[in-house]
XYZ file of C-alpha atoms in Angstrom:
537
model
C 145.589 130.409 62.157
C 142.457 130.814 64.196
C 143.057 128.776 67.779
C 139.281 127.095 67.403
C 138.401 125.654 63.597
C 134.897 125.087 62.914
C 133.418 122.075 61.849
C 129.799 120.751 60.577
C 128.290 117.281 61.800
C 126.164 115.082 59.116
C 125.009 111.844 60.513
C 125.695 113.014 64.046
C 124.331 110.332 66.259
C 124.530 110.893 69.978
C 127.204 112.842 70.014
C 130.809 110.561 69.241
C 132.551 112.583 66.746
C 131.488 115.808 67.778
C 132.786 115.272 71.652
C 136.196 114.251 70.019
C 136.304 116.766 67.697
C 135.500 119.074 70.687
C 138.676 117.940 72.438
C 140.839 117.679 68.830
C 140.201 121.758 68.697
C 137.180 121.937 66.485
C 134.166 124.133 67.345
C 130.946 122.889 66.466
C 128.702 125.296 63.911
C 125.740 122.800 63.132
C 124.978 119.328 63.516
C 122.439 117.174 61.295
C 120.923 113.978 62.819
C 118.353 111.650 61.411
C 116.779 109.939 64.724
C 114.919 112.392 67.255
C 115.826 109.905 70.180
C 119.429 110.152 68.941
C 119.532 113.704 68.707
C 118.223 113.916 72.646
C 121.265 112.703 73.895
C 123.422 115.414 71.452
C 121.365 117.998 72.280
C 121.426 117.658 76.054
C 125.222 116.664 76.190
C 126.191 118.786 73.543
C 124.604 122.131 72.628
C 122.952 121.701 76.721
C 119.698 121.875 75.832
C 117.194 119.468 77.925
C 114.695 118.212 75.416
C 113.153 116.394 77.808
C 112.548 118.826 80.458
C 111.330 121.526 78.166
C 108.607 118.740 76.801
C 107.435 118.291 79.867
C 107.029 122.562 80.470
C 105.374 122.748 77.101
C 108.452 124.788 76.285
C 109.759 125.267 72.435
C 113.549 123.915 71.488
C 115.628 126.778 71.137
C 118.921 124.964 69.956
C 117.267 121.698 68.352
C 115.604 122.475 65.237
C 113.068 120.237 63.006
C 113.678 120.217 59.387
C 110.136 118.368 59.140
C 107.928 116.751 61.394
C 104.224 115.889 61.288
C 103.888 117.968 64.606
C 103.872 121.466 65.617
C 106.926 122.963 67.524
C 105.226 122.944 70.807
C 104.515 119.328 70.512
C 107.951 118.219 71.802
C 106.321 115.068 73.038
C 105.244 113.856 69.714
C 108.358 114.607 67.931
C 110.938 113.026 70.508
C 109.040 109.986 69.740
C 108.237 110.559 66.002
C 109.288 107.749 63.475
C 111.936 109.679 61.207
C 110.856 107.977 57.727
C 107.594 109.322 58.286
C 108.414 113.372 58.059
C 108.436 113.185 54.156
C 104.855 114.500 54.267
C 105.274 116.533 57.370
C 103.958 120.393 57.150
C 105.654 121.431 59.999
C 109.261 123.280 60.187
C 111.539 125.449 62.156
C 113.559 126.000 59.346
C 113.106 129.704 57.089
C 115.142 132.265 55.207
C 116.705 133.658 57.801
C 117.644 130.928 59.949
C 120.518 131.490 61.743
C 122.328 128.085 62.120
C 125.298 128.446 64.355
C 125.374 126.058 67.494
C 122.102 124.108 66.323
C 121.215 120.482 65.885
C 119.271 120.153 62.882
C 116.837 116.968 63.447
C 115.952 115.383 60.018
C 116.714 113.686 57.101
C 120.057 115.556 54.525
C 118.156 114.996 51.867
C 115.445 117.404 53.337
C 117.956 119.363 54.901
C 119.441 119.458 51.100
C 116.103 120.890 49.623
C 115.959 123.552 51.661
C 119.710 124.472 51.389
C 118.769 124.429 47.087
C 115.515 126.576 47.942
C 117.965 129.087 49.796
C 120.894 129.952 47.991
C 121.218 132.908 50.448
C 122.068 130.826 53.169
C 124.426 128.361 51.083
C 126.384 131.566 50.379
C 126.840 132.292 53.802
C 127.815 129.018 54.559
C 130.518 129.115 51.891
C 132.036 132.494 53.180
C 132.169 131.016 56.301
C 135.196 128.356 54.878
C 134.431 125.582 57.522
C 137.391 123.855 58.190
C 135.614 120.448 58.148
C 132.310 118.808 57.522
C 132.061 115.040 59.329
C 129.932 112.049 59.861
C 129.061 108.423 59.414
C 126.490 107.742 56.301
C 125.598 104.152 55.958
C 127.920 103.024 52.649
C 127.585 99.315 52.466
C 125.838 98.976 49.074
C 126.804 102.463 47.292
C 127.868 102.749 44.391
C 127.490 105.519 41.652
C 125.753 103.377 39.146
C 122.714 102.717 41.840
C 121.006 99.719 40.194
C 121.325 97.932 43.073
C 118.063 98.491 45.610
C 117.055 101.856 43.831
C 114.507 101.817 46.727
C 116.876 101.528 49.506
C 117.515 105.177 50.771
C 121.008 104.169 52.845
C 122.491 103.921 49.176
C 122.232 107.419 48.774
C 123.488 108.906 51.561
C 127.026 109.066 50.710
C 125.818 110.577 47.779
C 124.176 113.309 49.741
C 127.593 113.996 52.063
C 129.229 114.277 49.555
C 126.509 116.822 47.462
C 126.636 118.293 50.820
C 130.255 118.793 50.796
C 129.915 120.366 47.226
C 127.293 122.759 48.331
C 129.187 124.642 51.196
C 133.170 123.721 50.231
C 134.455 122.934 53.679
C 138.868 122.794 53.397
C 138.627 119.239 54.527
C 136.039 116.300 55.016
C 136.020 112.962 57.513
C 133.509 109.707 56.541
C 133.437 106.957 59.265
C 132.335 103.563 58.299
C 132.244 99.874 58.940
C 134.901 97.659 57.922
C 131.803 96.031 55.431
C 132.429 99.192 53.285
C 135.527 97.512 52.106
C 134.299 94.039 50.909
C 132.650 93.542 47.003
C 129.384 93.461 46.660
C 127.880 92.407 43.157
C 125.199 94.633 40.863
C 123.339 92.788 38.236
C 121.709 94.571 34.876
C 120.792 93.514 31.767
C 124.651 93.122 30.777
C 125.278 91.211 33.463
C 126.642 91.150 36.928
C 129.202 93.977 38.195
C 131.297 94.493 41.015
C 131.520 96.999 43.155
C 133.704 98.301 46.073
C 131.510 100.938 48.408
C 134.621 102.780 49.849
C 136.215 102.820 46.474
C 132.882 104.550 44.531
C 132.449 106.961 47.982
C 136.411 107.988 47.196
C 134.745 108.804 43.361
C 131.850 110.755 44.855
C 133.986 113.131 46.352
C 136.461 113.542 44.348
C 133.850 114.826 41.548
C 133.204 117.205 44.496
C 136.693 118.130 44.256
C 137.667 116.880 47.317
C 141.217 114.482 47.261
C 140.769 111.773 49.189
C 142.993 109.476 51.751
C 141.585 106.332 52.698
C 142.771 104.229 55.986
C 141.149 101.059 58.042
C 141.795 102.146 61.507
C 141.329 99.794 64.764
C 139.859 101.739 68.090
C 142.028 99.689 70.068
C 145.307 101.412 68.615
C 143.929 105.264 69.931
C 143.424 104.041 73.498
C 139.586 102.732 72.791
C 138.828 99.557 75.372
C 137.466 97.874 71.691
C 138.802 96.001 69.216
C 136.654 97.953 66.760
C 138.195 98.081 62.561
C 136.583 101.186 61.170
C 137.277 102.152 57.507
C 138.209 106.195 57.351
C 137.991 108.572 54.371
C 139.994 112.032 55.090
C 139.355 114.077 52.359
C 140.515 118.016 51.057
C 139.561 120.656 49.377
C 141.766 120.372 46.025
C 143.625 123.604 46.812
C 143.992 122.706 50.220
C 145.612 119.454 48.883
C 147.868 121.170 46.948
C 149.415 123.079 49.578
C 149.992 120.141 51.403
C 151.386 118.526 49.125
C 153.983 121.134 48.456
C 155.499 120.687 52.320
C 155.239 116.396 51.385
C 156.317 116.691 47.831
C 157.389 113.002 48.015
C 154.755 111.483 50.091
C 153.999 108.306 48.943
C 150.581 108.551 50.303
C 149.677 112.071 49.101
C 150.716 110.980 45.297
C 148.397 108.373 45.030
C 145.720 110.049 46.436
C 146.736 112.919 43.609
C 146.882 110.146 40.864
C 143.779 108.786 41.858
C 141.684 112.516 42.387
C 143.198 113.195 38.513
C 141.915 109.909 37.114
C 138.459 110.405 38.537
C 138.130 114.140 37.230
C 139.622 112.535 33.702
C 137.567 109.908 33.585
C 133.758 111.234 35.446
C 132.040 110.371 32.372
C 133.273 106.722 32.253
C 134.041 105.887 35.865
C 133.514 102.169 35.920
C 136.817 102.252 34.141
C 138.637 103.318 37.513
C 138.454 99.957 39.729
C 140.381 99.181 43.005
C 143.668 98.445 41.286
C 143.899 102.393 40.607
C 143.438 103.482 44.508
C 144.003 102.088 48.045
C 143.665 102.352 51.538
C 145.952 102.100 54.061
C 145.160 99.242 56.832
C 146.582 100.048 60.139
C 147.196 96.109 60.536
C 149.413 95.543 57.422
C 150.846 99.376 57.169
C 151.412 99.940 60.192
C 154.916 102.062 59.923
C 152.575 104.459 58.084
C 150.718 105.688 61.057
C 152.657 107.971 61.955
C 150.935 111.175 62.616
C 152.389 112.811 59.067
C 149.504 111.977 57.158
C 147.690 109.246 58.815
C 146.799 109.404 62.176
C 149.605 108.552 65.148
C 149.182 105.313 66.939
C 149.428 106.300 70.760
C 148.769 102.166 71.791
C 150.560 98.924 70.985
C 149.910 95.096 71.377
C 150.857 94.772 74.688
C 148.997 98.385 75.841
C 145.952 97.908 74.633
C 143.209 99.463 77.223
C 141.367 95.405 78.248
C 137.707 95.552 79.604
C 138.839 94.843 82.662
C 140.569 98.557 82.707
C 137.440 99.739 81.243
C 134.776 98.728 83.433
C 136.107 96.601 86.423
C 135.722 99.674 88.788
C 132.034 99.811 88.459
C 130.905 96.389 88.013
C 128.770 96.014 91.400
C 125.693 97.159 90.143
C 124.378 97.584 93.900
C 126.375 100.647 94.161
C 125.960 103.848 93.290
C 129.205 105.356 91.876
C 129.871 109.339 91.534
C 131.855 111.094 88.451
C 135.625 110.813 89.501
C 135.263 108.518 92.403
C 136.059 105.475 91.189
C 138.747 103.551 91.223
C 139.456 103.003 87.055
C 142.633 104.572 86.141
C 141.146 104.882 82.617
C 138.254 106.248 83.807
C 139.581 109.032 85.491
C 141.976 109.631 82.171
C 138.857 109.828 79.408
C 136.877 111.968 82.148
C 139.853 114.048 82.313
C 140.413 114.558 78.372
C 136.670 115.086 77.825
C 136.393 117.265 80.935
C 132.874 118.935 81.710
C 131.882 121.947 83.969
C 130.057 120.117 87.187
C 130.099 122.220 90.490
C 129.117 119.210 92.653
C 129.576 115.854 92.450
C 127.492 113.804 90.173
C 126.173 110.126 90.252
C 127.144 108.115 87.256
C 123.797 107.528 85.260
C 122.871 104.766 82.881
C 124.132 102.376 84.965
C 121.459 100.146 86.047
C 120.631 96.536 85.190
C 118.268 95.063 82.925
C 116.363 91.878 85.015
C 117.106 88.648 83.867
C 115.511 85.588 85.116
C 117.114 82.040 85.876
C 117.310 80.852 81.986
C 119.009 83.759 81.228
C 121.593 84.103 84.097
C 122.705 80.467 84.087
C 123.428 80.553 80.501
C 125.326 83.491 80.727
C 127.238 81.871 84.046
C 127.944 79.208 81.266
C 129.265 81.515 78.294
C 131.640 82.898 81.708
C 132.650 80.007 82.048
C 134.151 78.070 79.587
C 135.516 81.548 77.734
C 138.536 80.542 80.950
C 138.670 76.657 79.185
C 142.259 76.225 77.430
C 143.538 73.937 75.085
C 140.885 74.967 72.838
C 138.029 73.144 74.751
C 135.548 76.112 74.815
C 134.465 75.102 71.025
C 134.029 71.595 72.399
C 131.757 73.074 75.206
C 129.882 75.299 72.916
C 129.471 72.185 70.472
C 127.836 70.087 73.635
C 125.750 73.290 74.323
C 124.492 73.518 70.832
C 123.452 69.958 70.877
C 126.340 68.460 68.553
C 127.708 64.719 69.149
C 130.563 64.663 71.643
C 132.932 61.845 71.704
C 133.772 60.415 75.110
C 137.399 61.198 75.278
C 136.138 64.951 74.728
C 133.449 64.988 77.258
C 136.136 63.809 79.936
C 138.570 66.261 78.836
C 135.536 68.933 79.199
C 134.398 67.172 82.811
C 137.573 68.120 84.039
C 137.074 72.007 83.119
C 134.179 71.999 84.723
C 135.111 70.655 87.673
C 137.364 73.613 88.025
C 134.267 76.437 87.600
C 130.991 76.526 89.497
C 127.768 76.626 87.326
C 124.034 78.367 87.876
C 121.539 76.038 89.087
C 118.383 75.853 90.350
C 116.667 74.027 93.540
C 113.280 74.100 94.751
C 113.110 77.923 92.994
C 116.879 79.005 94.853
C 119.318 79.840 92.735
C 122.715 77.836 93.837
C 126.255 78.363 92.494
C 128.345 75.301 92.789
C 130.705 72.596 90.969
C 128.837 69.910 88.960
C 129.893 66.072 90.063
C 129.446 64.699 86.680
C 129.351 65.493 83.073
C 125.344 64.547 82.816
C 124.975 67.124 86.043
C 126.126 69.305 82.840
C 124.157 68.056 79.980
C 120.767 68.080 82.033
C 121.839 72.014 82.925
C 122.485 72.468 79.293
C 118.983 71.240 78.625
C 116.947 73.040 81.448
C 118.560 76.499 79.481
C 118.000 76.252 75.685
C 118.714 79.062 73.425
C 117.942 79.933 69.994
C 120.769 82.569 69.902
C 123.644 81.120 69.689
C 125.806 84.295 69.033
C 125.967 85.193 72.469
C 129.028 85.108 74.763
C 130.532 86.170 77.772
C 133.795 89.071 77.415
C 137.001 88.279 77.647
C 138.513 90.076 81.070
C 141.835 90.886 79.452
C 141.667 91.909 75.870
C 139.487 94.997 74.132
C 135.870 94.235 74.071
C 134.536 93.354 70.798
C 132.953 96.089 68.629
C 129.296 94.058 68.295
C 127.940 96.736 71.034
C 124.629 97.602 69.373
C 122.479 94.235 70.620
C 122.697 93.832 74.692
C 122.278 89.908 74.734
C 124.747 89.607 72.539
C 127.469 90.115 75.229
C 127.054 89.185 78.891
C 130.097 90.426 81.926
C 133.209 88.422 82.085
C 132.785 88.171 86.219
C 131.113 84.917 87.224
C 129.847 86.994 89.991
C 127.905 88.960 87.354
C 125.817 86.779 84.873
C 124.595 89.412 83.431
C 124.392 91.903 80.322
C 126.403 95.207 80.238
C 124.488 98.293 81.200
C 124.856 101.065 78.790
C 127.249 102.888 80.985
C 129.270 100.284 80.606
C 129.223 99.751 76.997
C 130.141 103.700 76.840
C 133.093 102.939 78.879
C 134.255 100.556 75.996
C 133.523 103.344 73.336
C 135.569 105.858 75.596
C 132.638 108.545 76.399
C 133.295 109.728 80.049
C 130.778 109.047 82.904
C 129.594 112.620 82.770
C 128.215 111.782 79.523
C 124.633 110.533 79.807
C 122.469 109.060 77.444
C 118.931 109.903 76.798
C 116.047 108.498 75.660
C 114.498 104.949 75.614
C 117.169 102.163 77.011
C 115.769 99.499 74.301
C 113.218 98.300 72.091
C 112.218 95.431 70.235
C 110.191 94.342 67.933
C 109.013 96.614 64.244
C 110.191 100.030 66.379
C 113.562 98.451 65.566
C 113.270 99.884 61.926
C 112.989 103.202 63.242
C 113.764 103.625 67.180
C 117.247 104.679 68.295
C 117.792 103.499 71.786
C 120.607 104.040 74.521
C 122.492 101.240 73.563
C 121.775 101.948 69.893
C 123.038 104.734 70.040
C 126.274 104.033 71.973
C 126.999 100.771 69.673
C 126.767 103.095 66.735
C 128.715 105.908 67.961
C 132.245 107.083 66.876
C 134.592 106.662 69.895
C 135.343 110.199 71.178
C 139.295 109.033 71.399
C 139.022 107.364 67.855
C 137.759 111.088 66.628
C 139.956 113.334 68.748
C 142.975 111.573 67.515
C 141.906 112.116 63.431
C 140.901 115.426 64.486
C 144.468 116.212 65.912
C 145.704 115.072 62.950
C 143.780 117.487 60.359
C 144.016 120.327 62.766
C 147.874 119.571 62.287
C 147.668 119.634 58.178
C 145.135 123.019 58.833
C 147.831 124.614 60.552
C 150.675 123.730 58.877
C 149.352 124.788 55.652
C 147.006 128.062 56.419
């Protein structure tokens, strides 16, 4: 068995999967990602290619390769900033006959990237001889199914479709979806016979099994692999029918591996009637309720336990004075140093930790987060009561004494004669007239909690403010990184935010970090299918 398998990214974001991968003992051949501003932080961290820089020098991409774009190759500028959903009509490519695609990021939509693989049958041939150990990635699944009546116009529904056409095309031994625990929850299709429902993971499992792929389905939890993040994400391993046949003759009586087999037959039985097959004929294994089955046999090996887990405090604690500036490996986080180590990088000289600045908030903003800090420490269940006198709900009297008595514990934010003053309010109105001065529409925000996993909501930066009074503020993007286990050498590229209709289209920093796979969640499956490769080949 070769030392280094090779592997294909689909959906590749900023980089996640592939990093772990990296580290699991896969080799990267291509990568395909949707969002230009995405793909800037792959390609520079990644393949090392500076997209940036070269714009700036009027240089071509050499590694980073547009399937379609509305500007010329020399037009870097444009393109790093182009809105993806508008290349449909594009004229320009780098893509031809005799492409060669090893250690490139593709930028672009699959479905574009699938035309041209149909329009070259050449190059799908060499793909195929090539017997890529394993083609991965993330496609948006929430509303699939195979019967697509529901939003025909929404292209998210068929992307799994295309993974998995893409799967069929080039016949990798082995395939890995990621997805959102929402894949797992029904969601109801109406017709003109009525309503129908559906379960996304369950009609993905079809899709590729009429690829002839046998699928093994698993809702893992980041915060079980060493991830700082209490993060469920729903897993689909998948192989190559003969691949799944040889390892099933060394786990003849896996329990796991024969309903996979039993479910793989009664799709290929049944492909011409598959709403027969509902989610009474398959399953997937939840790493909450099966936990003895996480082994490392089939499913992927556990390394952390309830009273391990890796708490934001270990994550970030070591960096959270934002006045300093902090250099790879010399800080003081013990889990730090361990991710930088596993994802190690080739730096001569020492390098500052980047994305690590603050965002400016003004007085509103910083005294409601000291607030949020604040009664996340109230016991006794007396932060909902706070939160209900925030939100303007009736508080009885017994309940606002009980609360006064928190508070008295905690200084709060104010504000005199335009200086900003910490200190302990004398009375319960000192509160309510604070509460007032600070009003907030969004009420989802809230402050971390020091001593468990951070929660996985990572993608919105007000949603989550620092747990250290000293710090009312949001995370920086460094920091959220830190919770999704990329190591400090890892920097992210791009715009830091955005707002408004470029939401539909713009990937920034802490987009792309919210929506990454976490390196250490993708290392361990990747040790885990490297194991089945070699046992088997």
């Amino acid at each position: 068995m070769k030392n280094k398998l090779t592997h294909i990214e689909l959906f590749a974001g900023c980089g996640g999967m592939s990093l772990g991968l990296d580290s699991a003992g896969f080799e990267l051949f291509f990568a395909n990602e949707l969002s230009p501003m995405a793909g800037e932080t792959f390609a520079y961290n990644i393949l090392n290619e500076n997209l940036s820089s070269l714009s700036k020098e009027k240089k071509n991409a050499s590694k980073s390769l547009w399937i379609k774009s509305n500007y010329p190759e020399n037009d870097l500028e444009n393109r790093l900033r182009e809105n993806p959903f508008s290349t449909s009509i594009g004229k320009f490519s780098d893509l031809d006959k005799n492409i060669n695609l090893k250690e490139k990021l593709l930028i672009g939509n699959i479905d574009h990237l699938l035309d041209f693989l149909d329009n070259n049958p050449k190059i799908v041939k060499e793909l195929k001889a090539k017997n890529i150990d394993l083609v991965s990635g993330g496609p948006p699944c929430q509303s699939f199914s195979l019967a697509g009546r529901r939003e025909k116009n929404n292209h998210k529904n068929q992307l799994p479709l295309s993974f998995a056409r893409f799967a069929g095309l080039v016949k990798p031994k082995t395939v890995l979806l990621e997805n959102v625990k929402g894949i797992t929850a029904p969601f109801t299709e109406a017709d003109e016979e009525g309503k129908h429902k559906y379960y996304a993971w369950l009609e993905v499992s079809k899709a590729f099994a009429l690829e002839g792929y046998v699928p093994v389905c698993m809702m893992l939890n980041s915060k079980y692999f060493g991830v700082p993040q209490n993060r469920p994400r729903f897993i689909l391993q998948a192989y190559r029918k003969d691949v799944f046949t040889k390892l099933k003759k060394l786990q003849a009586k896996n329990e796991i591996l024969l309903t996979s087999e039993k479910f793989y037959n009664l799709v290929i039985t049944n492909k011409h009637n598959l709403e027969n097959i509902t989610e009474k004929d398959f399953k997937y294994y939840d790493i909450e309720n099966n936990s003895e089955l996480f082994d490392g046999i089939i499913l992927p090996k556990k390394s952390h336990l309830n009273n391990d887990f890796i708490t934001t405090n270990d994550a970030i604690e070591d960096i959270k004075n934002t006045s300093v500036t902090y250099e790879l490996n010399k800080t003081n986080g013990q889990y730090a140093n361990s991710i930088n180590a596993i994802f190690s990088h080739d730096l001569n000289n020492s390098i500052q930790i980047k994305n690590h600045e603050i965002r400016n908030h003004n007085f509103l903003v910083k005294s409601r987060f000291r607030f949020y800090q604040v009664i996340e420490q109230f016991q006794n269940g007396l932060k909902k009561g706070a939160t209900d006198l925030f939100t303007g709900k009736d508080i009885s009297k017994d309940l606002l004494n009980k609360l006064m008595v928190e508070f008295s514990k905690h200084e709060l934010l104010f504000i005199n004669n335009g200086k900003e003053i910490s200190k302990v309010p004398k009375n319960i109105e000192v509160v309510e007239t604070l509460i007032k001065s600070i009003p907030t529409r969004k009420h989802s925000q809230r402050a971390l909690r020091k001593l468990e996993p951070a929660p996985a909501q990572l993608t919105i930066p007000d949603d989550l403010c620092h747990y250290d009074t000293n710090e009312p503020r949001t995370l920086t993007v460094r920091e959220m990184a830190r919770f999704q286990s990329f190591p400090d050498w890892y920097e992210f590229r791009s715009k830091v935010t955005t707002g408004g209709d470029m939401r539909k289209f713009e990937v920034p920093q802490y987009t792309q970090v919210g929506n990454a796979v976490p390196p250490l969640l993708a290392k361990a499956i990747g040790e885990t299918i490297k194991k089945h490769l070699n046992e088997i080949l």
